[in-house]
Each structure stands twice: as structure tokens, then as C-alpha cells.
PDB file of N, CA and C in Angstrom:
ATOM      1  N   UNK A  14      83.953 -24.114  47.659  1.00 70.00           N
ATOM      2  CA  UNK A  14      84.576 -25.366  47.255  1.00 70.00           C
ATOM      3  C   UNK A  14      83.531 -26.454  47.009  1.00 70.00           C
ATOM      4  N   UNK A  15      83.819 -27.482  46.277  1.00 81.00           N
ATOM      5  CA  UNK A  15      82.994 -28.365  45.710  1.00 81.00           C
ATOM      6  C   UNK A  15      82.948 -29.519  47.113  1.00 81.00           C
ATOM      7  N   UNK A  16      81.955 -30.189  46.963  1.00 86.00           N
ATOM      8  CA  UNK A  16      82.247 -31.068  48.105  1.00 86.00           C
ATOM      9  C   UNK A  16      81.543 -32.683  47.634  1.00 86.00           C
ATOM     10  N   UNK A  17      82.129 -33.686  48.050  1.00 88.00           N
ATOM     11  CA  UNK A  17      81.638 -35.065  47.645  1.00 88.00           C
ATOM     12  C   UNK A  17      81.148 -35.522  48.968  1.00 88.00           C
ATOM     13  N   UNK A  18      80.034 -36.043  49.777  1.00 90.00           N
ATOM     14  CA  UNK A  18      79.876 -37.800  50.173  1.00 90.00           C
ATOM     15  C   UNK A  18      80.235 -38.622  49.781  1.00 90.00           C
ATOM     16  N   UNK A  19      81.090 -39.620  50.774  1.00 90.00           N
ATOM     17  CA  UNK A  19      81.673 -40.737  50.384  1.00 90.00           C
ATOM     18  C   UNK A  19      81.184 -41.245  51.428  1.00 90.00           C
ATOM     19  N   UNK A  20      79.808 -42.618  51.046  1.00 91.00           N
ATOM     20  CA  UNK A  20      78.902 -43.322  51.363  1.00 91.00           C
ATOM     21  C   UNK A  20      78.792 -45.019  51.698  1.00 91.00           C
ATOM     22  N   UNK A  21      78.408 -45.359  52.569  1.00 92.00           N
ATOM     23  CA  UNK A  21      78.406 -46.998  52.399  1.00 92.00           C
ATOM     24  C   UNK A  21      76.732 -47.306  52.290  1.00 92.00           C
ATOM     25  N   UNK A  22      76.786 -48.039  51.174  1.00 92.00           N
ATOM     26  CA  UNK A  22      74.898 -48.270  50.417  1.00 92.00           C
ATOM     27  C   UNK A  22      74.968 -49.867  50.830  1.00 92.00           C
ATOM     28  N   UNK A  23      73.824 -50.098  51.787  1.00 92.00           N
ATOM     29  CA  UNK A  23      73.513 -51.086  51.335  1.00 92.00           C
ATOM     30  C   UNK A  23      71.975 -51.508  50.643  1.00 92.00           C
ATOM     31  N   UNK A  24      72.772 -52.226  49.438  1.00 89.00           N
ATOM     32  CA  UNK A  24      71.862 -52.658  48.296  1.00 89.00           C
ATOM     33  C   UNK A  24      70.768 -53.562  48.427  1.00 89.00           C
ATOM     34  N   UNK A  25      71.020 -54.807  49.191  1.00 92.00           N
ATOM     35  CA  UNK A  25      69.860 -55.774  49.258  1.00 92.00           C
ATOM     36  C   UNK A  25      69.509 -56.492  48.012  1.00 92.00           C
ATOM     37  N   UNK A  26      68.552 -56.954  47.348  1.00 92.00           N
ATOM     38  CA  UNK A  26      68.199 -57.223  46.879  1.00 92.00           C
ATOM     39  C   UNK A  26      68.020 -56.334  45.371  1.00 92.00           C
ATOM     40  N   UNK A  27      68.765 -56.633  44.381  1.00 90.00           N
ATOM     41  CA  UNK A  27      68.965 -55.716  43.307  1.00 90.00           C
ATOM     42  C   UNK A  27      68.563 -55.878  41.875  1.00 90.00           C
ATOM     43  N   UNK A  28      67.155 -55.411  41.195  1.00 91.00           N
ATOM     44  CA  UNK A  28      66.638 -55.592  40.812  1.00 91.00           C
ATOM     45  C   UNK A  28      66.881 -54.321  39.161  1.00 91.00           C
ATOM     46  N   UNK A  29      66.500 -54.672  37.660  1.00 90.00           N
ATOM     47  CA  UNK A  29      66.679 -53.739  36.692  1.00 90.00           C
ATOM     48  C   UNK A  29      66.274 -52.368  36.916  1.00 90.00           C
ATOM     49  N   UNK A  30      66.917 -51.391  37.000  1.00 89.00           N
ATOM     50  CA  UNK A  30      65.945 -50.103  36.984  1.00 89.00           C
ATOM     51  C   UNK A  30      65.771 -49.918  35.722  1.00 89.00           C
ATOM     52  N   UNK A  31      64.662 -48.646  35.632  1.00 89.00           N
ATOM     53  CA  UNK A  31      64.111 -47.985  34.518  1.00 89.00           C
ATOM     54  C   UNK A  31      64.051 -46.328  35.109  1.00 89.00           C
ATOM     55  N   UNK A  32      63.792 -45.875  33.880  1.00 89.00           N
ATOM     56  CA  UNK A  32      63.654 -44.352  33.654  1.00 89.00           C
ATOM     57  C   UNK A  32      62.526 -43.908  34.411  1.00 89.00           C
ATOM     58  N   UNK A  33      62.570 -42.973  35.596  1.00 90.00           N
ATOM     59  CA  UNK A  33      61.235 -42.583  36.197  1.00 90.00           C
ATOM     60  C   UNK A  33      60.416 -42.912  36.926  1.00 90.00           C
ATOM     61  N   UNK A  34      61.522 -44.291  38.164  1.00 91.00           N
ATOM     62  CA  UNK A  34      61.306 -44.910  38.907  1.00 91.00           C
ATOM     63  C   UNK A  34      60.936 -44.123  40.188  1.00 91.00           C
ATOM     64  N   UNK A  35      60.109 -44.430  40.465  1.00 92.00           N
ATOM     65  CA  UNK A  35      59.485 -43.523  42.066  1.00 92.00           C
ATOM     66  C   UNK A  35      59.590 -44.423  43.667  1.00 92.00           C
ATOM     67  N   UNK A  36      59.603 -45.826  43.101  1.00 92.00           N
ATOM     68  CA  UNK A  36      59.994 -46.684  44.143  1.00 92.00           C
ATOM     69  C   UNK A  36      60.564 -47.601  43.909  1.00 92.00           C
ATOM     70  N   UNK A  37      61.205 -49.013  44.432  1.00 92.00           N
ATOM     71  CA  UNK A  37      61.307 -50.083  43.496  1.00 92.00           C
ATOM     72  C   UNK A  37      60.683 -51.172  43.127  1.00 92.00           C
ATOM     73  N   UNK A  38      60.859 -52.042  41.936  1.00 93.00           N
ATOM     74  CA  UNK A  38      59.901 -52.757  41.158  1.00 93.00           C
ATOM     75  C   UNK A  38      59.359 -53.989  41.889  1.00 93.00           C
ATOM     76  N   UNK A  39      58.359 -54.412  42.227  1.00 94.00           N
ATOM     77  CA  UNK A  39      57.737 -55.647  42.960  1.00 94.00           C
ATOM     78  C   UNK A  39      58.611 -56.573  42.827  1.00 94.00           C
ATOM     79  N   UNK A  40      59.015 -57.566  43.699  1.00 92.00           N
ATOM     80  CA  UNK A  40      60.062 -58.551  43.783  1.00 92.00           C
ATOM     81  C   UNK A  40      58.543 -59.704  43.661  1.00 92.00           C
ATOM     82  N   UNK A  41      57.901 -60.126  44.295  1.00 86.00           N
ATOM     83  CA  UNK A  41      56.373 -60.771  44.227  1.00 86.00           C
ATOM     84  C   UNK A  41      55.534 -60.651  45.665  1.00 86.00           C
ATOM     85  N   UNK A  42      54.093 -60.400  44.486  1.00 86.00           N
ATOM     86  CA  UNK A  42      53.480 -59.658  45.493  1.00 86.00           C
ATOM     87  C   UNK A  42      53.238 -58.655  45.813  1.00 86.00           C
ATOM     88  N   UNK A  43      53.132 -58.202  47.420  1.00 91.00           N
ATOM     89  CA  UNK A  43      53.600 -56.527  47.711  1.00 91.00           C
ATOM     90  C   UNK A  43      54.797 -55.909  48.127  1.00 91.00           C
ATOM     91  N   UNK A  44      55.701 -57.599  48.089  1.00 95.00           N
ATOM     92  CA  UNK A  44      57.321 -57.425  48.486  1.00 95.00           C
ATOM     93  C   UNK A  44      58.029 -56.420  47.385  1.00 95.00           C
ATOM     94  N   UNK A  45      58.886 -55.577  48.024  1.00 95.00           N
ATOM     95  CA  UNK A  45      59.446 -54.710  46.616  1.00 95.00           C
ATOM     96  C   UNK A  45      61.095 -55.088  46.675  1.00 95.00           C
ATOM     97  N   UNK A  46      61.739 -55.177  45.926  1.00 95.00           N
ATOM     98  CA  UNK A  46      63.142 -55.389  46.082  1.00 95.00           C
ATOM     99  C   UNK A  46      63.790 -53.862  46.636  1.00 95.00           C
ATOM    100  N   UNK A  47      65.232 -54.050  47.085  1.00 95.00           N
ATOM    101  CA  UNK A  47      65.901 -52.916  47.840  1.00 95.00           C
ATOM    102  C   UNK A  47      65.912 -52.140  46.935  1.00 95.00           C
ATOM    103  N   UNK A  48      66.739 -52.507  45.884  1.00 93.00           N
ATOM    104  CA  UNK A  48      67.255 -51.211  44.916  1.00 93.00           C
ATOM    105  C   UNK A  48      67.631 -51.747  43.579  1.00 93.00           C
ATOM    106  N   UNK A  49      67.996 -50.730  42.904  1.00 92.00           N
ATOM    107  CA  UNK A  49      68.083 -51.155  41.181  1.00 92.00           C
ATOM    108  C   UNK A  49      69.767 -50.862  40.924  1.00 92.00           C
ATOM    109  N   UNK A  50      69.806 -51.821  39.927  1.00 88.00           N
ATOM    110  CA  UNK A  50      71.045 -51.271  38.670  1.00 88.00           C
ATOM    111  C   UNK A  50      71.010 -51.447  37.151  1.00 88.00           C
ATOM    112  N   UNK A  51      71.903 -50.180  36.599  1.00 85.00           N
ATOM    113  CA  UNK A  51      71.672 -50.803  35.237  1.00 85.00           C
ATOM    114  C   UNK A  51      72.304 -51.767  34.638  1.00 85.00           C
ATOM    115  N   UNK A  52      73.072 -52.499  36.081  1.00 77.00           N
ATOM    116  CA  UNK A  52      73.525 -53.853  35.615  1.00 77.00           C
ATOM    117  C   UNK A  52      73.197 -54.638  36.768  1.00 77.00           C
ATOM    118  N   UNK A  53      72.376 -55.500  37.205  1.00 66.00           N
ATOM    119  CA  UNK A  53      72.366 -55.941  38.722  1.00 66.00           C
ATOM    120  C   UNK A  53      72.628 -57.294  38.689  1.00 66.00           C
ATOM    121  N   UNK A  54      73.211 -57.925  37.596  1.00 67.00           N
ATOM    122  CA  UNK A  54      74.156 -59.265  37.856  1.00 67.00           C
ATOM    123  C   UNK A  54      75.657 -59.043  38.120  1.00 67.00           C
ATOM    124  N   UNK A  55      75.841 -57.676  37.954  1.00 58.00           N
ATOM    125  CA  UNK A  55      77.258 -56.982  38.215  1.00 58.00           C
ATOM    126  C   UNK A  55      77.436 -56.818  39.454  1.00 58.00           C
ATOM    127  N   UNK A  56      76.720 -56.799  40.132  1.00 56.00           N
ATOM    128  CA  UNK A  56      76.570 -56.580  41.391  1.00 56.00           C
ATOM    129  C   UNK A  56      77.853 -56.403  42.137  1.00 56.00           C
ATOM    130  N   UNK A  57      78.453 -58.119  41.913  1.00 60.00           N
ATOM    131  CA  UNK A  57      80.012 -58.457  43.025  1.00 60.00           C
ATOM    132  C   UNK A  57      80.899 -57.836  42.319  1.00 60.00           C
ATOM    133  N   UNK A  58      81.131 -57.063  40.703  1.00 58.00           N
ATOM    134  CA  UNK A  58      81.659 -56.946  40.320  1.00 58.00           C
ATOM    135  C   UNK A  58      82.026 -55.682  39.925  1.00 58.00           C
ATOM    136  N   UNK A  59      81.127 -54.576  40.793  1.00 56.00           N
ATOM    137  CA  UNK A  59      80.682 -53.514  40.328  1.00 56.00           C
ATOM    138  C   UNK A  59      82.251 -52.015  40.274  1.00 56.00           C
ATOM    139  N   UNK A  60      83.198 -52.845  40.734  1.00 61.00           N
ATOM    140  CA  UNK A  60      84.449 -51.504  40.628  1.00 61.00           C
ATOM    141  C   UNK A  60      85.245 -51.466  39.342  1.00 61.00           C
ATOM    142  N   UNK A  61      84.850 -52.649  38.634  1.00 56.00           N
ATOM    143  CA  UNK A  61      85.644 -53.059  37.526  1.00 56.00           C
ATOM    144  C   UNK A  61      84.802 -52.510  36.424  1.00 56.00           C
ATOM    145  N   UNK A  62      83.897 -51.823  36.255  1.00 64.00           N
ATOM    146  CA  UNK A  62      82.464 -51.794  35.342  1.00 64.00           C
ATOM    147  C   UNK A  62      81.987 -50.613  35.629  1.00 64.00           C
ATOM    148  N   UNK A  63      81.078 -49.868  34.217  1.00 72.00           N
ATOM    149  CA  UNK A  63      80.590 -48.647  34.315  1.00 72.00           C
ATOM    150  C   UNK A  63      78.878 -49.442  34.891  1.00 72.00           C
ATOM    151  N   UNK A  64      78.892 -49.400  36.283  1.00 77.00           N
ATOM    152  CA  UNK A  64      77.271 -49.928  37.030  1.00 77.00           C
ATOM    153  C   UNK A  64      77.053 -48.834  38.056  1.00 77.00           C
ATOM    154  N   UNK A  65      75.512 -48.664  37.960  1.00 83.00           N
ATOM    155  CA  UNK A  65      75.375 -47.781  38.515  1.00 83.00           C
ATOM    156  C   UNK A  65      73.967 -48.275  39.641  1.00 83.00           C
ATOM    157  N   UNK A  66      74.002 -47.609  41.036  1.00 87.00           N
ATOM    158  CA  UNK A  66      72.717 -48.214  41.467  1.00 87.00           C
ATOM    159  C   UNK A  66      71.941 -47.427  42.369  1.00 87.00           C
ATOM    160  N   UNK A  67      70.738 -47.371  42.313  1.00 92.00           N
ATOM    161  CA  UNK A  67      70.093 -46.687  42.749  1.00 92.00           C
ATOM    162  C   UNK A  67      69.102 -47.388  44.506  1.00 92.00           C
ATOM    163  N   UNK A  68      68.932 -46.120  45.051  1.00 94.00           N
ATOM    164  CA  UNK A  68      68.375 -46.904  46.553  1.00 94.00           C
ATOM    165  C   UNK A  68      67.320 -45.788  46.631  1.00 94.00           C
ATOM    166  N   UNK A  69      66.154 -46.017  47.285  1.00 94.00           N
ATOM    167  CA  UNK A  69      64.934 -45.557  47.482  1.00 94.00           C
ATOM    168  C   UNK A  69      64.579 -45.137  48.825  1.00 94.00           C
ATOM    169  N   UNK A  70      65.429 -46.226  49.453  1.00 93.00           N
ATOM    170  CA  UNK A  70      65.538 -45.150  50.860  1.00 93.00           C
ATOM    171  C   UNK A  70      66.224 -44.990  51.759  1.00 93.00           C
ATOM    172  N   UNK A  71      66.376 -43.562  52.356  1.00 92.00           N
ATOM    173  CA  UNK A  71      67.462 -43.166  53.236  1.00 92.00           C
ATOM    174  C   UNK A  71      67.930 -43.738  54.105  1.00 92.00           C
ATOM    175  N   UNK A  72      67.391 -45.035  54.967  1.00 94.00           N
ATOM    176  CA  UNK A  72      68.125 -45.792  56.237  1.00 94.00           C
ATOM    177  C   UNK A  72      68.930 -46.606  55.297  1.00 94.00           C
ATOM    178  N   UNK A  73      68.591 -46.654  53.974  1.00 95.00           N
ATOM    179  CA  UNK A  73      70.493 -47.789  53.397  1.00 95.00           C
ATOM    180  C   UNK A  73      71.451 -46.888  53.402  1.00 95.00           C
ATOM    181  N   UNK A  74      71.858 -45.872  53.276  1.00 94.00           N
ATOM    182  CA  UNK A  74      72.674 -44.872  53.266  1.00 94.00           C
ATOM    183  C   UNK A  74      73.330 -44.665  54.470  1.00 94.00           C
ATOM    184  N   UNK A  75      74.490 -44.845  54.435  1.00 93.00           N
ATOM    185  CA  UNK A  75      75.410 -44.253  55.987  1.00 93.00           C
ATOM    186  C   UNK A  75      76.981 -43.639  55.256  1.00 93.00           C
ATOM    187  N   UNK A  76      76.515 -42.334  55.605  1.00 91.00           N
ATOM    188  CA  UNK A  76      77.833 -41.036  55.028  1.00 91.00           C
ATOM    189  C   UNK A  76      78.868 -41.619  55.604  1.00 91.00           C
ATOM    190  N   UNK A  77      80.080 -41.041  54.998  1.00 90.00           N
ATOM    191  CA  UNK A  77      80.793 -42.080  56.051  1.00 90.00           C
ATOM    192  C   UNK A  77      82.166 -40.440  56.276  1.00 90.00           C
ATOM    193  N   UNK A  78      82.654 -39.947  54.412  1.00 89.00           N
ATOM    194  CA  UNK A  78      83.116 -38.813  54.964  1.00 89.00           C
ATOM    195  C   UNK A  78      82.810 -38.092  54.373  1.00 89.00           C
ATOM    196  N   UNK A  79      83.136 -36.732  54.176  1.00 88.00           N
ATOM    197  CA  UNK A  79      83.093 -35.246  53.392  1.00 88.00           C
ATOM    198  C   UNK A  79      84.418 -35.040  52.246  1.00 88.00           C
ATOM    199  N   UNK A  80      84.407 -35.160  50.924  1.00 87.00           N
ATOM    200  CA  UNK A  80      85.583 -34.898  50.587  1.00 87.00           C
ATOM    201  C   UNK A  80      85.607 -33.407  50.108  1.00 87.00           C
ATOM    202  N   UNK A  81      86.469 -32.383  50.388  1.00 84.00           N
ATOM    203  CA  UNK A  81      86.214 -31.251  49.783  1.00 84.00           C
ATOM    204  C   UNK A  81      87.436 -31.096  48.577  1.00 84.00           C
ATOM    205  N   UNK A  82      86.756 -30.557  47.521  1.00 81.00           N
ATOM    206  CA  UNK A  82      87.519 -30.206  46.241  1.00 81.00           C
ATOM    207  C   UNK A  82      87.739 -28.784  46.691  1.00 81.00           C
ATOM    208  N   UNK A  83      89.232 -28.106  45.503  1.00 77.00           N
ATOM    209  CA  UNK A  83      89.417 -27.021  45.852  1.00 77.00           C
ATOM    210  C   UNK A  83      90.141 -26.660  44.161  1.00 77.00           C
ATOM    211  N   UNK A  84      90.441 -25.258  43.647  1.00 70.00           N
ATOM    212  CA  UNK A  84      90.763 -25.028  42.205  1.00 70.00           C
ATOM    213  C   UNK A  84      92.238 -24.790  42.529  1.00 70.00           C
ATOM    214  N   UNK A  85      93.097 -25.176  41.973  1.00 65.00           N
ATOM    215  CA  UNK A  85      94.719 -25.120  42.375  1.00 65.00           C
ATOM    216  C   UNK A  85      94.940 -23.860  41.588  1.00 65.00           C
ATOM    217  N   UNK A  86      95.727 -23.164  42.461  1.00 66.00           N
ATOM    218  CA  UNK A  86      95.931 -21.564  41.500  1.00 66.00           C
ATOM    219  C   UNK A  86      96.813 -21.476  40.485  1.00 66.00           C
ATOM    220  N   UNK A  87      97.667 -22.757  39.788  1.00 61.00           N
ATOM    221  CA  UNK A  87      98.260 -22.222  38.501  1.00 61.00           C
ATOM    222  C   UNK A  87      97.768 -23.318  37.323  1.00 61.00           C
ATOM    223  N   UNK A  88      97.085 -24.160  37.425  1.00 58.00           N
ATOM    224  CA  UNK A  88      96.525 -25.138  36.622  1.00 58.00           C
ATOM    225  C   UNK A  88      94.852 -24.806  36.504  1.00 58.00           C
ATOM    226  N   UNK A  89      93.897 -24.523  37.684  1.00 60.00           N
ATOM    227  CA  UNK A  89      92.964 -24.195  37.676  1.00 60.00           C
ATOM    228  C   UNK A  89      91.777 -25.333  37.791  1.00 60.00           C
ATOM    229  N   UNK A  90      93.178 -26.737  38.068  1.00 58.00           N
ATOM    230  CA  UNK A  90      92.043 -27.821  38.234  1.00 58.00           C
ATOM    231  C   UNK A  90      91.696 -28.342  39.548  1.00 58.00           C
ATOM    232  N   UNK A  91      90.262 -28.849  39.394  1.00 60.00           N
ATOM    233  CA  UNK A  91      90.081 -29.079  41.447  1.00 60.00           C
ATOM    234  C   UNK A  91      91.005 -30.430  41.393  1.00 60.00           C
ATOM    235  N   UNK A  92      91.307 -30.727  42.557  1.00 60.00           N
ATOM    236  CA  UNK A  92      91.397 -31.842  43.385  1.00 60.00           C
ATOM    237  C   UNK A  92      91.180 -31.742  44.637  1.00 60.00           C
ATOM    238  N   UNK A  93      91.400 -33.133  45.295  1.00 61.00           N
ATOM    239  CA  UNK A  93      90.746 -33.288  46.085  1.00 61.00           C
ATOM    240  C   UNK A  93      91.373 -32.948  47.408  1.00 61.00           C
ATOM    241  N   UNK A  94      91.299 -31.865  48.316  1.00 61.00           N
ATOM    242  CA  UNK A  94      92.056 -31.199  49.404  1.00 61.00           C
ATOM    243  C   UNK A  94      91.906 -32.505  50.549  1.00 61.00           C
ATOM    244  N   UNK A  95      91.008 -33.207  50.965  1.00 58.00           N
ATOM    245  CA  UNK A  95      91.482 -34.556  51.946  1.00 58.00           C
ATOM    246  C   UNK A  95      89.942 -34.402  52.404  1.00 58.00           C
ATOM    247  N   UNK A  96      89.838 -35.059  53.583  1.00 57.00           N
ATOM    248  CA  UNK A  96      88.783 -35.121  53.761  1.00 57.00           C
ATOM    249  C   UNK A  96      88.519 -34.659  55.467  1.00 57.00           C
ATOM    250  N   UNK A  97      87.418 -34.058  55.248  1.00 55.00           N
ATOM    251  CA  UNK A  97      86.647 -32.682  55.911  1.00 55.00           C
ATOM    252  C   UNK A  97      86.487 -33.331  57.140  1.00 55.00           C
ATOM    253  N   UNK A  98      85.340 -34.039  57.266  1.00 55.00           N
ATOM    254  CA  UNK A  98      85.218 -34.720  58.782  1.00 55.00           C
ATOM    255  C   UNK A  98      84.400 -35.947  58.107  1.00 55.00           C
ATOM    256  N   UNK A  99      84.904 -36.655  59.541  1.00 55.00           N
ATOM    257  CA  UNK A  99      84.198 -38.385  59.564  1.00 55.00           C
ATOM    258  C   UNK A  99      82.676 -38.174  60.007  1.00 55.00           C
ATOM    259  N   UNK A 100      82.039 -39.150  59.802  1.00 57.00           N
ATOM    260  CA  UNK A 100      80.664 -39.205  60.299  1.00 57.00           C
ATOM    261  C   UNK A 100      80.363 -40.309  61.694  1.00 57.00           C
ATOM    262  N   UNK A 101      82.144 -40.935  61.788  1.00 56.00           N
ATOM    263  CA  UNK A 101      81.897 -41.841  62.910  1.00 56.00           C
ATOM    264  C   UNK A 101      81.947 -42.949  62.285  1.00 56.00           C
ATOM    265  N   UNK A 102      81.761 -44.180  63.360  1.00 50.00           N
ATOM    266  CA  UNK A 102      81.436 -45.343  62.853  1.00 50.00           C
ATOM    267  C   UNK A 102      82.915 -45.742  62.055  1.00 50.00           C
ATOM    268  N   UNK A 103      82.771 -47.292  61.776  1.00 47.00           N
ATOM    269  CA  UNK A 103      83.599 -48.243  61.575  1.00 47.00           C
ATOM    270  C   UNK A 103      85.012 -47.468  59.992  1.00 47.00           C
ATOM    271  N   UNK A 104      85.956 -47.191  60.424  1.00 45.00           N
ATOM    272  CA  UNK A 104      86.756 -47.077  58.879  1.00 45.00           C
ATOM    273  C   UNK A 104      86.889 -47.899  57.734  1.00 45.00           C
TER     274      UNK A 104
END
């Protein structure tokens, strides 16, 4: 079965990404900003909008559940069977 993370990111400070980014882009100085989007004035607005954002490192990330997909036997399409286990922490 297919399986999703469903994640809480925090973003910080959100700066343009680009193609082939290895860390993120200097905010000034040797300060680097948190993370990128390809829209990052979208930021507050980001459920209404195709935005996408990227984070560089693993302590912004907190899993929160497991969703598992499954293929329904007379249509053949997944959905989503519920969700697998919690990771804890706040709902």
C-alpha cells in the first residue's frame, strides 16, 4: 500500500528558491534564511494557491500521522484507508 506523511513544517523565514539548491540563500551575511518558496509572499496564503516550500533541515519537520492508501477492488482507485498511527504530540 502507498503511504503519505502528514507533517507540521515550520518555515521561518521564507526566502525565493531556485533549481539545485543545496542549502538556503544568505538572508545577510552568514545568516541563511529557514526555507524557500516558489511563492514566499504567499506565505499566509498558501492553501488557496499552487505554493510550494522547501526546508533544509530536519528539526523543522514534526510527522504528525501516517496516511495509508489502498486500490479498491472494483474501481481500482486508491484512497485513502484512514490513518495508520499518530506520532504523538498536540492534534
Amino acid at each position: 500500500p502507498l503511504k503519505m506523511l502528514v507533517c507540521r513544517v515550520l518555515l521561518g523565514d521564507c526566502a525565493r528558491g531556485a533549481p539545485g539548491l543545496r542549502r538556503p540563500p544568505p538572508k545577510s551575511g552568514t545568516e541563511l534564511y529557514d526555507s524557500v518558496s516558489n511563492s514566499p509572499a504567499s506565505k499566509a496564503n498558501y492553501a488557496s494557491q499552487n505554493v510550494m516550500f522547501g526546508v533544509f533541515d530536519n528539526a523543522q519537520v514534526y510527522p504528525e500521522y501516517v496516511v495509508q492508501y489502498v486500490k479498491g477492488p472494483a474501481s481500482g482507485v486508491v484512497a485513502p484507508r484512514g490513518v495508520v498511527g499518530g506520532f504523538g504530540g498536540p492534534a
